[in-house]
CSV table of C-alpha atoms in Angstrom, one decimal:
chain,number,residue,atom,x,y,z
A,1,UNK,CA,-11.2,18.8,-23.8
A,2,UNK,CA,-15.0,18.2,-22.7
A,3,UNK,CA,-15.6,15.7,-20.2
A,4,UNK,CA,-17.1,12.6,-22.6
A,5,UNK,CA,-20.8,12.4,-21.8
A,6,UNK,CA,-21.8,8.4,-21.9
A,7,UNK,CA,-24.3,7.3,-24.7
A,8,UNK,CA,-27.7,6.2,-23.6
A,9,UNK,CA,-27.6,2.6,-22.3
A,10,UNK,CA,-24.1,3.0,-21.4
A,11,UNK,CA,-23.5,0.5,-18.6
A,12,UNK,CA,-21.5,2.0,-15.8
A,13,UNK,CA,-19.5,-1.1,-15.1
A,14,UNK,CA,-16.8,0.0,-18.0
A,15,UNK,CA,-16.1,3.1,-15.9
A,16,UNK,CA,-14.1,0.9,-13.3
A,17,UNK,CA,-12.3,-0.6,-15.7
A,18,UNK,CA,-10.6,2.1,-17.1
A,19,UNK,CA,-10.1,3.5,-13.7
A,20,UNK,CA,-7.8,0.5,-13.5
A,21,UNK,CA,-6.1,0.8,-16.9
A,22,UNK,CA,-4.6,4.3,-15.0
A,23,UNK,CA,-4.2,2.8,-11.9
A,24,UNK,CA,-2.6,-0.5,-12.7
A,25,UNK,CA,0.2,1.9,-15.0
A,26,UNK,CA,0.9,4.5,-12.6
A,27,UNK,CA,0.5,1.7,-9.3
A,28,UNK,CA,4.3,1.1,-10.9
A,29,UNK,CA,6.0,3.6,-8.3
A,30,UNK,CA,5.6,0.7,-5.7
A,31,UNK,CA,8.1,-0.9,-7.5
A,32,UNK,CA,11.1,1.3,-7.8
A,33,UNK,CA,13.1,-1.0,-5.7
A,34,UNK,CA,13.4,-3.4,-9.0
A,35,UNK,CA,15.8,-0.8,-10.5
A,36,UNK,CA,17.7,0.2,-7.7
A,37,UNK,CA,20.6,-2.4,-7.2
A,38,UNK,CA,20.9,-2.0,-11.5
A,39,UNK,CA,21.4,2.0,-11.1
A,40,UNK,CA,23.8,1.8,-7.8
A,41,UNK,CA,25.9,-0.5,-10.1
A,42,UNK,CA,26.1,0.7,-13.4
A,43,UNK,CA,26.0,4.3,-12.1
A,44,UNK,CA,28.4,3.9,-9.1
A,45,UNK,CA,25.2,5.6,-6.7
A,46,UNK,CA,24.2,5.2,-3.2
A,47,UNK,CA,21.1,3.8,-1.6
A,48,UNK,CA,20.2,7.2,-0.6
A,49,UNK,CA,20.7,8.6,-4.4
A,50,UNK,CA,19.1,5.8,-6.2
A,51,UNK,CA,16.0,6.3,-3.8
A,52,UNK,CA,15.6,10.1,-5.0
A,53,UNK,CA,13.7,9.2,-7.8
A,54,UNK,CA,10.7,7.3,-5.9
A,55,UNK,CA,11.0,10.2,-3.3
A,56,UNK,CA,10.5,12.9,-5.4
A,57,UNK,CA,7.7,11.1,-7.2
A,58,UNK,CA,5.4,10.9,-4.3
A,59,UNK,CA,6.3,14.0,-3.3
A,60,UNK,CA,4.9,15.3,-6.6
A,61,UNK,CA,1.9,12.9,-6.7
A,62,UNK,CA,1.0,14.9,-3.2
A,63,UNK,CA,1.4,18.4,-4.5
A,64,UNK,CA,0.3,17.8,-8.3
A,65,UNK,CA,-3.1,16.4,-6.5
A,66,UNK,CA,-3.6,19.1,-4.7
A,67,UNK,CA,-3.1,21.5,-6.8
A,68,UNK,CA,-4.5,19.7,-9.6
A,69,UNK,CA,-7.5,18.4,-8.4
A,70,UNK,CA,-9.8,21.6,-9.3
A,71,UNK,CA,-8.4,21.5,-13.0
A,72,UNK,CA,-9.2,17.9,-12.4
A,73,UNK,CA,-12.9,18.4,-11.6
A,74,UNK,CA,-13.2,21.3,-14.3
A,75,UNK,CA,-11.9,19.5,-17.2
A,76,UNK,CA,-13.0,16.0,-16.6
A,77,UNK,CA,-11.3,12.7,-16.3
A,78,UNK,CA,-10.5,12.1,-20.0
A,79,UNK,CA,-8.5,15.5,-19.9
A,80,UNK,CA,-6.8,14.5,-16.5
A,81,UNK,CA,-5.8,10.9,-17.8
A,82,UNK,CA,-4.6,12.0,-20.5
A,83,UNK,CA,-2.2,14.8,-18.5
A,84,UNK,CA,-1.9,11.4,-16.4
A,85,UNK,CA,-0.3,9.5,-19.6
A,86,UNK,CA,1.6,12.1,-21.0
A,87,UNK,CA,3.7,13.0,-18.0
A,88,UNK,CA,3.9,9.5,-16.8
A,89,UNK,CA,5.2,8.2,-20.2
A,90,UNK,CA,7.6,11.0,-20.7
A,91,UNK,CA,8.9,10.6,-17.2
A,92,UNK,CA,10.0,6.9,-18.7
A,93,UNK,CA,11.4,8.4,-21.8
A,94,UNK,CA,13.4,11.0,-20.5
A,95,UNK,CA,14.6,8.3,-18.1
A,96,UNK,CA,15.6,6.2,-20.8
A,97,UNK,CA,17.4,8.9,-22.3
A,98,UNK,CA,18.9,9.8,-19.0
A,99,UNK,CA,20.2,6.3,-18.2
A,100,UNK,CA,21.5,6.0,-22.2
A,101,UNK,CA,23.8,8.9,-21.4
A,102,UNK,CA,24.5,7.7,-17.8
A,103,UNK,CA,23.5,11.1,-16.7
A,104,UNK,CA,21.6,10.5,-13.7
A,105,UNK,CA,20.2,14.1,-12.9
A,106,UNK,CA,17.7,13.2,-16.0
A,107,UNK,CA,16.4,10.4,-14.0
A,108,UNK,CA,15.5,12.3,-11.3
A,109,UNK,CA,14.0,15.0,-13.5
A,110,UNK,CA,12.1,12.3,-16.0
A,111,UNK,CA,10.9,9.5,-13.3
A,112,UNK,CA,10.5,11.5,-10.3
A,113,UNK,CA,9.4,15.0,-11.2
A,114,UNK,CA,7.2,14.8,-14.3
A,115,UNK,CA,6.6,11.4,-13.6
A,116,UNK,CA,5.7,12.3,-10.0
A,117,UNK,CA,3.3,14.7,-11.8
A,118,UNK,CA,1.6,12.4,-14.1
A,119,UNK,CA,1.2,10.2,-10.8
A,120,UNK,CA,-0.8,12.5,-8.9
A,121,UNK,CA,-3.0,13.9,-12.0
A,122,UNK,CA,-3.5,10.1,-12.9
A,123,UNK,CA,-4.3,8.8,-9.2
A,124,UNK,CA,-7.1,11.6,-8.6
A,125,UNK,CA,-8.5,11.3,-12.1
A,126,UNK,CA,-11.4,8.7,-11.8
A,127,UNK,CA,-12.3,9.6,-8.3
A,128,UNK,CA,-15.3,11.8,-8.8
A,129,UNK,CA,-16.6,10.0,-11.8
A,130,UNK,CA,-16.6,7.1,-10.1
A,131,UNK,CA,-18.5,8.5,-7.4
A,132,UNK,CA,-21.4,9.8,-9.5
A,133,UNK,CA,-21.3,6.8,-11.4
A,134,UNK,CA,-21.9,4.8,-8.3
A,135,UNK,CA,-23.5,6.9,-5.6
A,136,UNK,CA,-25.2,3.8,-3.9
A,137,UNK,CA,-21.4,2.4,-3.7
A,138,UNK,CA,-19.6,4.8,-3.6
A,139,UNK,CA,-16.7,2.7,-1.2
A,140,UNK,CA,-16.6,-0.2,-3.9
A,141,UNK,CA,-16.3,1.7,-6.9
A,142,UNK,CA,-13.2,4.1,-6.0
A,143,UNK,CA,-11.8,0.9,-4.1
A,144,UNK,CA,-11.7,-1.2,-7.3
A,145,UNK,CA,-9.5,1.8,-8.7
A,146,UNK,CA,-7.5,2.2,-6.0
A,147,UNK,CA,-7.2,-1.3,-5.7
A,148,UNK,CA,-5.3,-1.4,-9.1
A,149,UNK,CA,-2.5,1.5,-7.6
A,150,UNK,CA,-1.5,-1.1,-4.6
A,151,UNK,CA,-1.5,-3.9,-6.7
A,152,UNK,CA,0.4,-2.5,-9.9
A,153,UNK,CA,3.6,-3.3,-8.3
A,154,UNK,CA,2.5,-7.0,-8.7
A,155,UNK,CA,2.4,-6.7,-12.3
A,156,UNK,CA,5.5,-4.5,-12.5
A,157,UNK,CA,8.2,-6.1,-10.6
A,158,UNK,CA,8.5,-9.4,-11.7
A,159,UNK,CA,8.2,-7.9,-15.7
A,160,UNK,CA,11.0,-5.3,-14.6
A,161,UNK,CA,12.6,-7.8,-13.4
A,162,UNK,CA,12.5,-9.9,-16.3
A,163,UNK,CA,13.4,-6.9,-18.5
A,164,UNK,CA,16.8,-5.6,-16.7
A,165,UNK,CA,17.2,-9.7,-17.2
A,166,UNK,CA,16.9,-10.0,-20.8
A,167,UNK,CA,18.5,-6.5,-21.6
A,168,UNK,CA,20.9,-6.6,-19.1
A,169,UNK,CA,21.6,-4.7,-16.1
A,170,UNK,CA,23.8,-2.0,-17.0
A,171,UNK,CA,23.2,1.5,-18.4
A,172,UNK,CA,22.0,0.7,-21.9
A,173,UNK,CA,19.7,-2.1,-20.3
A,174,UNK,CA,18.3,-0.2,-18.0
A,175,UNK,CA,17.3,2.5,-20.4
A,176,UNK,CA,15.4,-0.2,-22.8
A,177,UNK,CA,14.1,-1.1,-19.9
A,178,UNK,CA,12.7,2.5,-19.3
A,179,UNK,CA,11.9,3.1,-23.0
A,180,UNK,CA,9.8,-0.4,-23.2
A,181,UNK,CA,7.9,0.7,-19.6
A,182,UNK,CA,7.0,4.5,-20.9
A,183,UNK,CA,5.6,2.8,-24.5
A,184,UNK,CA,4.0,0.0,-22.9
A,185,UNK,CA,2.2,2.1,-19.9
A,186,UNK,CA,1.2,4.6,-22.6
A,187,UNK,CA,-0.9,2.3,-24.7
A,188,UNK,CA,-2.3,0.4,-21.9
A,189,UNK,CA,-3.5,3.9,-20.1
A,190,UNK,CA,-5.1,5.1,-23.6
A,191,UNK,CA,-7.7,2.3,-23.1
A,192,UNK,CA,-8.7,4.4,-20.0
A,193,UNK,CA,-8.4,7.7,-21.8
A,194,UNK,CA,-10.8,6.4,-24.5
A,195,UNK,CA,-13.5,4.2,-22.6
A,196,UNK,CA,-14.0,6.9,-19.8
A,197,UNK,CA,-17.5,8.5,-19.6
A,198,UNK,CA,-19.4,10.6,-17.6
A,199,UNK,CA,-23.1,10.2,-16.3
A,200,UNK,CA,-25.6,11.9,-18.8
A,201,UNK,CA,-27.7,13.0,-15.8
A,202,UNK,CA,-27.2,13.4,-12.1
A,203,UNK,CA,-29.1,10.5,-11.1
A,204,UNK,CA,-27.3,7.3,-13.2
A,205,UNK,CA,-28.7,4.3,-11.5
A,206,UNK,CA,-32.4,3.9,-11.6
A,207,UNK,CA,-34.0,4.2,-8.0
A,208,UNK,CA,-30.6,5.3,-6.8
A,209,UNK,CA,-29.9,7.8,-5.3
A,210,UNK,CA,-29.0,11.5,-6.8
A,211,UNK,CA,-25.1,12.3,-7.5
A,212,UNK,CA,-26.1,16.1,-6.0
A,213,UNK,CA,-28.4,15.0,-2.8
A,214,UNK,CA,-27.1,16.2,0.6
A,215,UNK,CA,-25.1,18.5,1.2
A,216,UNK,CA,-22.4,20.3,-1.5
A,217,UNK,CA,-19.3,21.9,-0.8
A,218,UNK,CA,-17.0,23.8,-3.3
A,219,UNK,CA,-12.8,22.6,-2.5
A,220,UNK,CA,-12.1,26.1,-1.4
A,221,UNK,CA,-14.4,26.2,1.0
A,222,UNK,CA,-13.9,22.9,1.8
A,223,UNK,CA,-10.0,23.1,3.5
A,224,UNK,CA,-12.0,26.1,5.8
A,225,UNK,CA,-13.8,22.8,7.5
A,226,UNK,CA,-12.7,21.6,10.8
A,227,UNK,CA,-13.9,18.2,8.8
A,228,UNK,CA,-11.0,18.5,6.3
A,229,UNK,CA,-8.6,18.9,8.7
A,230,UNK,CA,-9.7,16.2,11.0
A,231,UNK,CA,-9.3,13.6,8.1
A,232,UNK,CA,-6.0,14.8,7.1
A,233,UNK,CA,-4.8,14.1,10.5
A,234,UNK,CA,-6.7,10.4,9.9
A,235,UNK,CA,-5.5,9.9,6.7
A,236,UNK,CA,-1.8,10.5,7.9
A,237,UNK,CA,-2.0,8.7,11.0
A,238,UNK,CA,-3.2,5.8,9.4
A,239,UNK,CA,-0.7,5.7,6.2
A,240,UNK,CA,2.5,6.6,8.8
A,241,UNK,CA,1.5,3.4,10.6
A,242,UNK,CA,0.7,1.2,7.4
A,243,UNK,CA,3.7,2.7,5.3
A,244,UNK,CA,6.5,1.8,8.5
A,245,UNK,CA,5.9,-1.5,8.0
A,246,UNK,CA,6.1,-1.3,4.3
A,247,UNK,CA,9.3,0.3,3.9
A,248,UNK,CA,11.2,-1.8,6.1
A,249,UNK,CA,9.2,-4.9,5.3
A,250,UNK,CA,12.1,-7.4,4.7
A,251,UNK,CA,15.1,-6.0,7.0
A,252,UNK,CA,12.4,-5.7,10.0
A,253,UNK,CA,11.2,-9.5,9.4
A,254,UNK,CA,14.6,-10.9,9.6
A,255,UNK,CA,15.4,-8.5,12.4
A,256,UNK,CA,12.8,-9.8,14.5
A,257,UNK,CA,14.0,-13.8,14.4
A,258,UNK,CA,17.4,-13.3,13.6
A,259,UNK,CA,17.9,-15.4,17.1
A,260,UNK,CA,15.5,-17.3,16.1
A,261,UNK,CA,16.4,-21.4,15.9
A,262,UNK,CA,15.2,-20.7,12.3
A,263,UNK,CA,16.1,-17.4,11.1
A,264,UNK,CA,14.3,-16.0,8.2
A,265,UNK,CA,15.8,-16.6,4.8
A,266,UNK,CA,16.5,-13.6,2.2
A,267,UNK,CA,13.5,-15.8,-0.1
A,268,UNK,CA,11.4,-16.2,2.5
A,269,UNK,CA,11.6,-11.8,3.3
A,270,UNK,CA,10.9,-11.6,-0.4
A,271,UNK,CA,7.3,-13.4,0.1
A,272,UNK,CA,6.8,-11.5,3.2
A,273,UNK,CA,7.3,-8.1,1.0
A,274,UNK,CA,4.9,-9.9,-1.4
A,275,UNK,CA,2.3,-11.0,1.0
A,276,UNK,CA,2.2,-7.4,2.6
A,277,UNK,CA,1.5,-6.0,-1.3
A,278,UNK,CA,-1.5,-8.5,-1.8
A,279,UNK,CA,-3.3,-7.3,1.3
A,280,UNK,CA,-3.0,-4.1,0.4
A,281,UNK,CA,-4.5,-4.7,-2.3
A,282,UNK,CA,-6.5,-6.3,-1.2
A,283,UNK,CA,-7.5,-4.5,1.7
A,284,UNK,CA,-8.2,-1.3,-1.0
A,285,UNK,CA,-11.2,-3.4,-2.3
A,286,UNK,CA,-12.3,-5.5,0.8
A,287,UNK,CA,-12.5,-2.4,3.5
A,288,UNK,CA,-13.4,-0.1,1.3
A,289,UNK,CA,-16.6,-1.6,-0.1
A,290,UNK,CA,-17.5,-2.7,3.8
A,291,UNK,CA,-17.8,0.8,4.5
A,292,UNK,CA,-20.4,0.7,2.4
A,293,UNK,CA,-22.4,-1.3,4.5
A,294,UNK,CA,-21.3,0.0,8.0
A,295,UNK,CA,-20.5,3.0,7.4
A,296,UNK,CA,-17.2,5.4,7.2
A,297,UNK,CA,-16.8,6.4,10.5
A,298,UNK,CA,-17.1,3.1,11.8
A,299,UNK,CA,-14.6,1.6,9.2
A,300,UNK,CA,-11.7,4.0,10.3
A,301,UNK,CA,-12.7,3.1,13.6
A,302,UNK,CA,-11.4,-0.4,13.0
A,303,UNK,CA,-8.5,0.7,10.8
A,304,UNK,CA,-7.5,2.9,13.5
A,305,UNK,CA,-8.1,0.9,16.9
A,306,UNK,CA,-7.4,-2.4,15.8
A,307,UNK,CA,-4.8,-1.3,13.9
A,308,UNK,CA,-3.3,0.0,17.7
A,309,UNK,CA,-4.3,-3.3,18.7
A,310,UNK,CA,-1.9,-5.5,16.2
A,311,UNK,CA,0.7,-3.1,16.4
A,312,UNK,CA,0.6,-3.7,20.6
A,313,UNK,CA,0.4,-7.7,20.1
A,314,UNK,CA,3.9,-7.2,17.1
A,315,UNK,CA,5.5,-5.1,20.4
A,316,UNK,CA,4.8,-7.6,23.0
A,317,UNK,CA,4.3,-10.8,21.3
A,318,UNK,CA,6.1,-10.7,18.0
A,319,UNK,CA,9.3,-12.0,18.1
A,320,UNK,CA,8.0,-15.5,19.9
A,321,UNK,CA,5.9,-16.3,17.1
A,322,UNK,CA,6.1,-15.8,13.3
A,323,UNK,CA,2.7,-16.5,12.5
A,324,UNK,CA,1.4,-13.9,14.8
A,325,UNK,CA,3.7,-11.9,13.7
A,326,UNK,CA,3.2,-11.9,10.0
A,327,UNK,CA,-0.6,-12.0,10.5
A,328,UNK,CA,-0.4,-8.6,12.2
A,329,UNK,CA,1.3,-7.3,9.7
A,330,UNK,CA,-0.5,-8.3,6.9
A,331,UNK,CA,-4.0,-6.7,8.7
A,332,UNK,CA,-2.2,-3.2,9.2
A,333,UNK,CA,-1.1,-3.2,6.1
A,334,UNK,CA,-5.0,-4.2,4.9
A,335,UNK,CA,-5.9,-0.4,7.0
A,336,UNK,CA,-3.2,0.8,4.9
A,337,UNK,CA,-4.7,-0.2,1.3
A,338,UNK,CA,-8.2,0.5,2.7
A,339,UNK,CA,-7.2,3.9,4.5
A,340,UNK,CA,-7.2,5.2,0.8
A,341,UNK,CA,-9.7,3.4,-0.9
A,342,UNK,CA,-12.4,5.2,1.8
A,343,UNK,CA,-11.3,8.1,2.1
A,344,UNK,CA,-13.1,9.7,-1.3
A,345,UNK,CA,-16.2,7.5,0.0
A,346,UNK,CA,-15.8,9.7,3.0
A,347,UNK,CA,-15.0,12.9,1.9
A,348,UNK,CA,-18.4,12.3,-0.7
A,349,UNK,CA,-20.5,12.1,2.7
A,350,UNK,CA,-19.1,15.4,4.1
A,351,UNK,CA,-18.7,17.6,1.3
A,352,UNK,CA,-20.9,15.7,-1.1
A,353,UNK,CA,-19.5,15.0,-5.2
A,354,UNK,CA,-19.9,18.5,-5.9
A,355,UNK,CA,-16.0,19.5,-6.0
A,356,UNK,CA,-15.0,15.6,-4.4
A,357,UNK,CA,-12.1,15.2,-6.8
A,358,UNK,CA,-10.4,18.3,-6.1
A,359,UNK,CA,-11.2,18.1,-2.3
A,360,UNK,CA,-9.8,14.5,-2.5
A,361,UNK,CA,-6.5,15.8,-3.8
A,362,UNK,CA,-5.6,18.2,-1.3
A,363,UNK,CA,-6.3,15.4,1.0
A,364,UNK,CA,-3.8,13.5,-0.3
A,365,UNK,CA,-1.0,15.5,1.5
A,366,UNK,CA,-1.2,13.9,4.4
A,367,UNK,CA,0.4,11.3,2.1
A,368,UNK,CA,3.0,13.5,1.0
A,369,UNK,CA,3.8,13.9,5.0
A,370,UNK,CA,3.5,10.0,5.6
A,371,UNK,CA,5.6,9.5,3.5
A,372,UNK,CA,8.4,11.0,5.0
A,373,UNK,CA,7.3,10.5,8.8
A,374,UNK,CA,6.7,6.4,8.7
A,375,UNK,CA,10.2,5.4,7.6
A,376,UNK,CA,12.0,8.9,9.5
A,377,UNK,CA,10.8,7.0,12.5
A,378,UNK,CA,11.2,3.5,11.9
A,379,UNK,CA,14.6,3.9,10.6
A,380,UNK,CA,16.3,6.5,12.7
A,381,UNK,CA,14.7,4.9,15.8
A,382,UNK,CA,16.2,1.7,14.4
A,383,UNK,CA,19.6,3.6,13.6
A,384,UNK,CA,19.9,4.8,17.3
A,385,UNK,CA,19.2,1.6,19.0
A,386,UNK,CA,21.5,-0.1,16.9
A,387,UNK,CA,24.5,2.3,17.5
A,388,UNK,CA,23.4,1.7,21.4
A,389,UNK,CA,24.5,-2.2,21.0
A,390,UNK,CA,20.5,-3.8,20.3
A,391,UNK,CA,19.5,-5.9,18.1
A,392,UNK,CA,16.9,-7.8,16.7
A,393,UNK,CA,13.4,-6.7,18.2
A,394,UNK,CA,14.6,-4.3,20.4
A,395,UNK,CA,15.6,-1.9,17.3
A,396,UNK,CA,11.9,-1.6,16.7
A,397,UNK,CA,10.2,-1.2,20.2
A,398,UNK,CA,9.7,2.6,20.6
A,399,UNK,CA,9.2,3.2,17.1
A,400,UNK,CA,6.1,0.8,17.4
A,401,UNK,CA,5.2,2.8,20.1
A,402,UNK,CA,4.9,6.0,18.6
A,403,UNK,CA,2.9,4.1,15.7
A,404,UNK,CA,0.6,2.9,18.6
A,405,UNK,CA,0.3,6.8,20.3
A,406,UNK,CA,0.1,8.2,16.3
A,407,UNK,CA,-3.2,5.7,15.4
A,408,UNK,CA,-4.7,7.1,18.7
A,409,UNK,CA,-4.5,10.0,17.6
A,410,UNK,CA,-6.0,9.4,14.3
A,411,UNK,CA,-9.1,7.5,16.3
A,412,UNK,CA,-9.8,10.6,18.8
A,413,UNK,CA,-9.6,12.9,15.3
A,414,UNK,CA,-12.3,10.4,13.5
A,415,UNK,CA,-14.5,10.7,16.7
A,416,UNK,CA,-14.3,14.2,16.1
A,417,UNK,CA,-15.7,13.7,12.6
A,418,UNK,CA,-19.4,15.8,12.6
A,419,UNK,CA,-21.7,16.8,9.4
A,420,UNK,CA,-20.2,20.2,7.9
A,421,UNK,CA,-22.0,23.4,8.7
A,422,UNK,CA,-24.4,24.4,6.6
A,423,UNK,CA,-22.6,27.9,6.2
A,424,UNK,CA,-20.3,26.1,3.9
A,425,UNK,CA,-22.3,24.3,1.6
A,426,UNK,CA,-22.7,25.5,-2.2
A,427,UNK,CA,-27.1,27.1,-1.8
A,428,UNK,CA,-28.0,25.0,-4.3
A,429,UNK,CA,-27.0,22.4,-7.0
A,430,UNK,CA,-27.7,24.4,-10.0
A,431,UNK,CA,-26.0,27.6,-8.5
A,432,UNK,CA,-22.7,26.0,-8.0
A,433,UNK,CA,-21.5,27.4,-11.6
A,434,UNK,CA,-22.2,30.6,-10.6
A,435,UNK,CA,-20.8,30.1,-6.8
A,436,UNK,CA,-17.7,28.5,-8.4
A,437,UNK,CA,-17.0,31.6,-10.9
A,438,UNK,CA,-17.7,34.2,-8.2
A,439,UNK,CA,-15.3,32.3,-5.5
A,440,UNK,CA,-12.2,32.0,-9.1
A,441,UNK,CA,-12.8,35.9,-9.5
A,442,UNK,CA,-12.3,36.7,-5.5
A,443,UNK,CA,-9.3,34.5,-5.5
């Protein structure tokens, strides 16, 4: 499939739209939890089996990104949102199918592994256009898309939630529910498919600057950088920090004023969960298009340090006061949602837009090992303190801690941040065909 080549006066501002149409589908994953309770009863499963599907998805997003991401950039973003909505879609299907014959295992297989596919194909897809759509905003425009990912979950969970309602919560509700979600997600992501373009030159906006200025660097040569590295540790500092919170949202709320003279109500944890989604959505937007104006470095500066910062003041001070407490909360998870919203803006400055896309999804990782590490600590800290006989913000203490020493580390790596050697740059724009097929034949 050839990358779509946009039409002269084609305005740039319906690229970020369907961007979202992907985003807003596959931003879904975030809420998993909706289904859980219905599969643990109809399908007699544990917490820990019912969570496998949302595991293995991210899991795959990670690995399907990085191994993706140069079939990404060669093919274009029609062919990868269209992988995107195939494998996303049959991942709901074969769910459907799985949860129709109660056999679990086809769950697994449908949601989280080619659904975890068609989530890491789909969340890489607009990246690099965006970026040579937008060079002189590069922060806004793949913020807007990722903006739809964090805040998909807000469209998702109250309609699944309505769904297992209307259809009923056991086996053959649940898989209508599934069936409705894959046809549903596939016509709204085919409005992407279709509308998607590419820039007819390499220099889209008048006056603007050029998509191939600065310096290029090819993907492969790109994970040789000290640079690459150096950003995966920031990009996984910064997500285990933001994503502890997350995953323990509601227990760790109630937790922390459960001696409280008003103790936090099951409802009341509910909005907390749903005021930590909004500012990560909102964050993906709002940070992400200030580092345009100040600068990546200096953004993951303030994701980073301040981030420190409100984690110290939720160790020390938390507990005593509610508002200060769900304030903090609310701006780390803000670092979270803009964390990944810079980061292409970022790699773009390094490695310029060259390979960005495929760069990009390697990156993402450090997600995959986020993922893991942010509620491994929070919860088996948590675990262990608990079986020692404490109790409401004590269980959370040293975990917050180790967030505090982990986003220091992520600052001293950001500081570390310099311009890649010229020894790894592509020589020239209009060689990099020619650099790109000699590095696929020495591979």
């Amino acid at each position: 499939m050839s990358p779509p080549v946009a039409p002269p006066g084609w305005s740039r501002w319906l690229v970020p739209p369907a961007a979202l149409s992907v985003h807003l589908s596959i931003g879904q994953a975030y809420a998993w939890s909706v289904f859980k309770p219905p599969l643990e009863s109809a399908l007699g499963l544990s917490g820990t089996q019912s969570a496998l599907p949302f595991q293995l998805g991210i899991v795959m997003l990670g690995l399907s990104a990085a191994f993706g991401g140069t079939l990404v950039e060669r093919n274009g973003p029609r062919w990868a949102m269209t992988v995107a909505l195939l494998c996303f879609s049959s991942g709901f299907l074969l769910s459907a199918l799985g949860a129709s014959l109660e056999q679990y295992w086809l769950i697994v297989l449908g949601y989280g592994f080619v659904g975890g596919i068609g989530l890491g194909i789909g969340y890489i897809s607009p990246v690099s256009t965006l970026i040579k759509w937008f060079p002189d905003r590069p922060g806004m425009a793949t913020g807007i898309a990722i903006m739809g990912f964090g805040g998909g979950a807000l469209i998702a969970s109250p309609w699944s939630a309505q769904m297992l309602e209307s259809f009923g919560s056991d086996s053959s509700g649940i898989a209508l529910a599934f069936l409705v979600h894959g046809l549903s997600y596939a016509v709204f992501m085919l409005l992407g498919v279709l509308l998607v373009r590419v820039p007819r030159t390499e220099k889209p906006v008048e006056s603007g600057p050029s998509v191939l200025a600065g310096p290029q660097v090819s993907a492969k040569q790109a994970i040789r950088t000290p640079q690459f590295w150096l950003l995966w540790v920031v990009l996984c500092m910064n997500v285990t920090a933001g994503i502890g919170i997350l995953e323990k949202a509601a227990p760790m709320i109630t937790d922390f004023f459960a001696d409280a003279s008003t103790p936090v109500s099951v409802t009341a944890a509910a909005g907390f969960v749903a005021l930590l989604s909004a500012a990560n959505m909102a964050g993906r937007i709002g940070w992400s298009s200030t580092s345009d104006l100040i600068g990546r470095k200096n953004i993951y500066r303030v994701y980073l340090g301040v981030g420190a910062l409100m984690y110290a003041l939720i160790a020390l001070f938390g507990d005593s006061s509610k508002p200060l407490f769900i304030l903090s909360a609310l701006v780390i998870l803000s670092f979270y949602g803009g964390g990944f919203a810079t980061v292409p803006a970022y790699l773009k400055d390094l490695f310029g837009t060259y390979q960005v896309g495929a760069i990009h999804g390697r990156l993402l990782t450090a997600w995959s090992t986020a993922g893991v590490l942010g509620p491994l600590i929070v919860n088996w800290i948590a675990d262990r303190q608990e079986e020692a006989g404490r109790h409401g913000a004590s269980l959370y203490g040293l975990s917050f801690v180790i967030m505090i020493g982990l986003l220091v580390v992520g600052f001293v790596a950001n500081e570390l941040v310099r311009p890649v050697d010229p020894r790894h740059h592509v020589p020239a724009p209009k060689e990099a065909a020619h650099v790109e097929r000699q590095q696929s034949e020495s591979a």
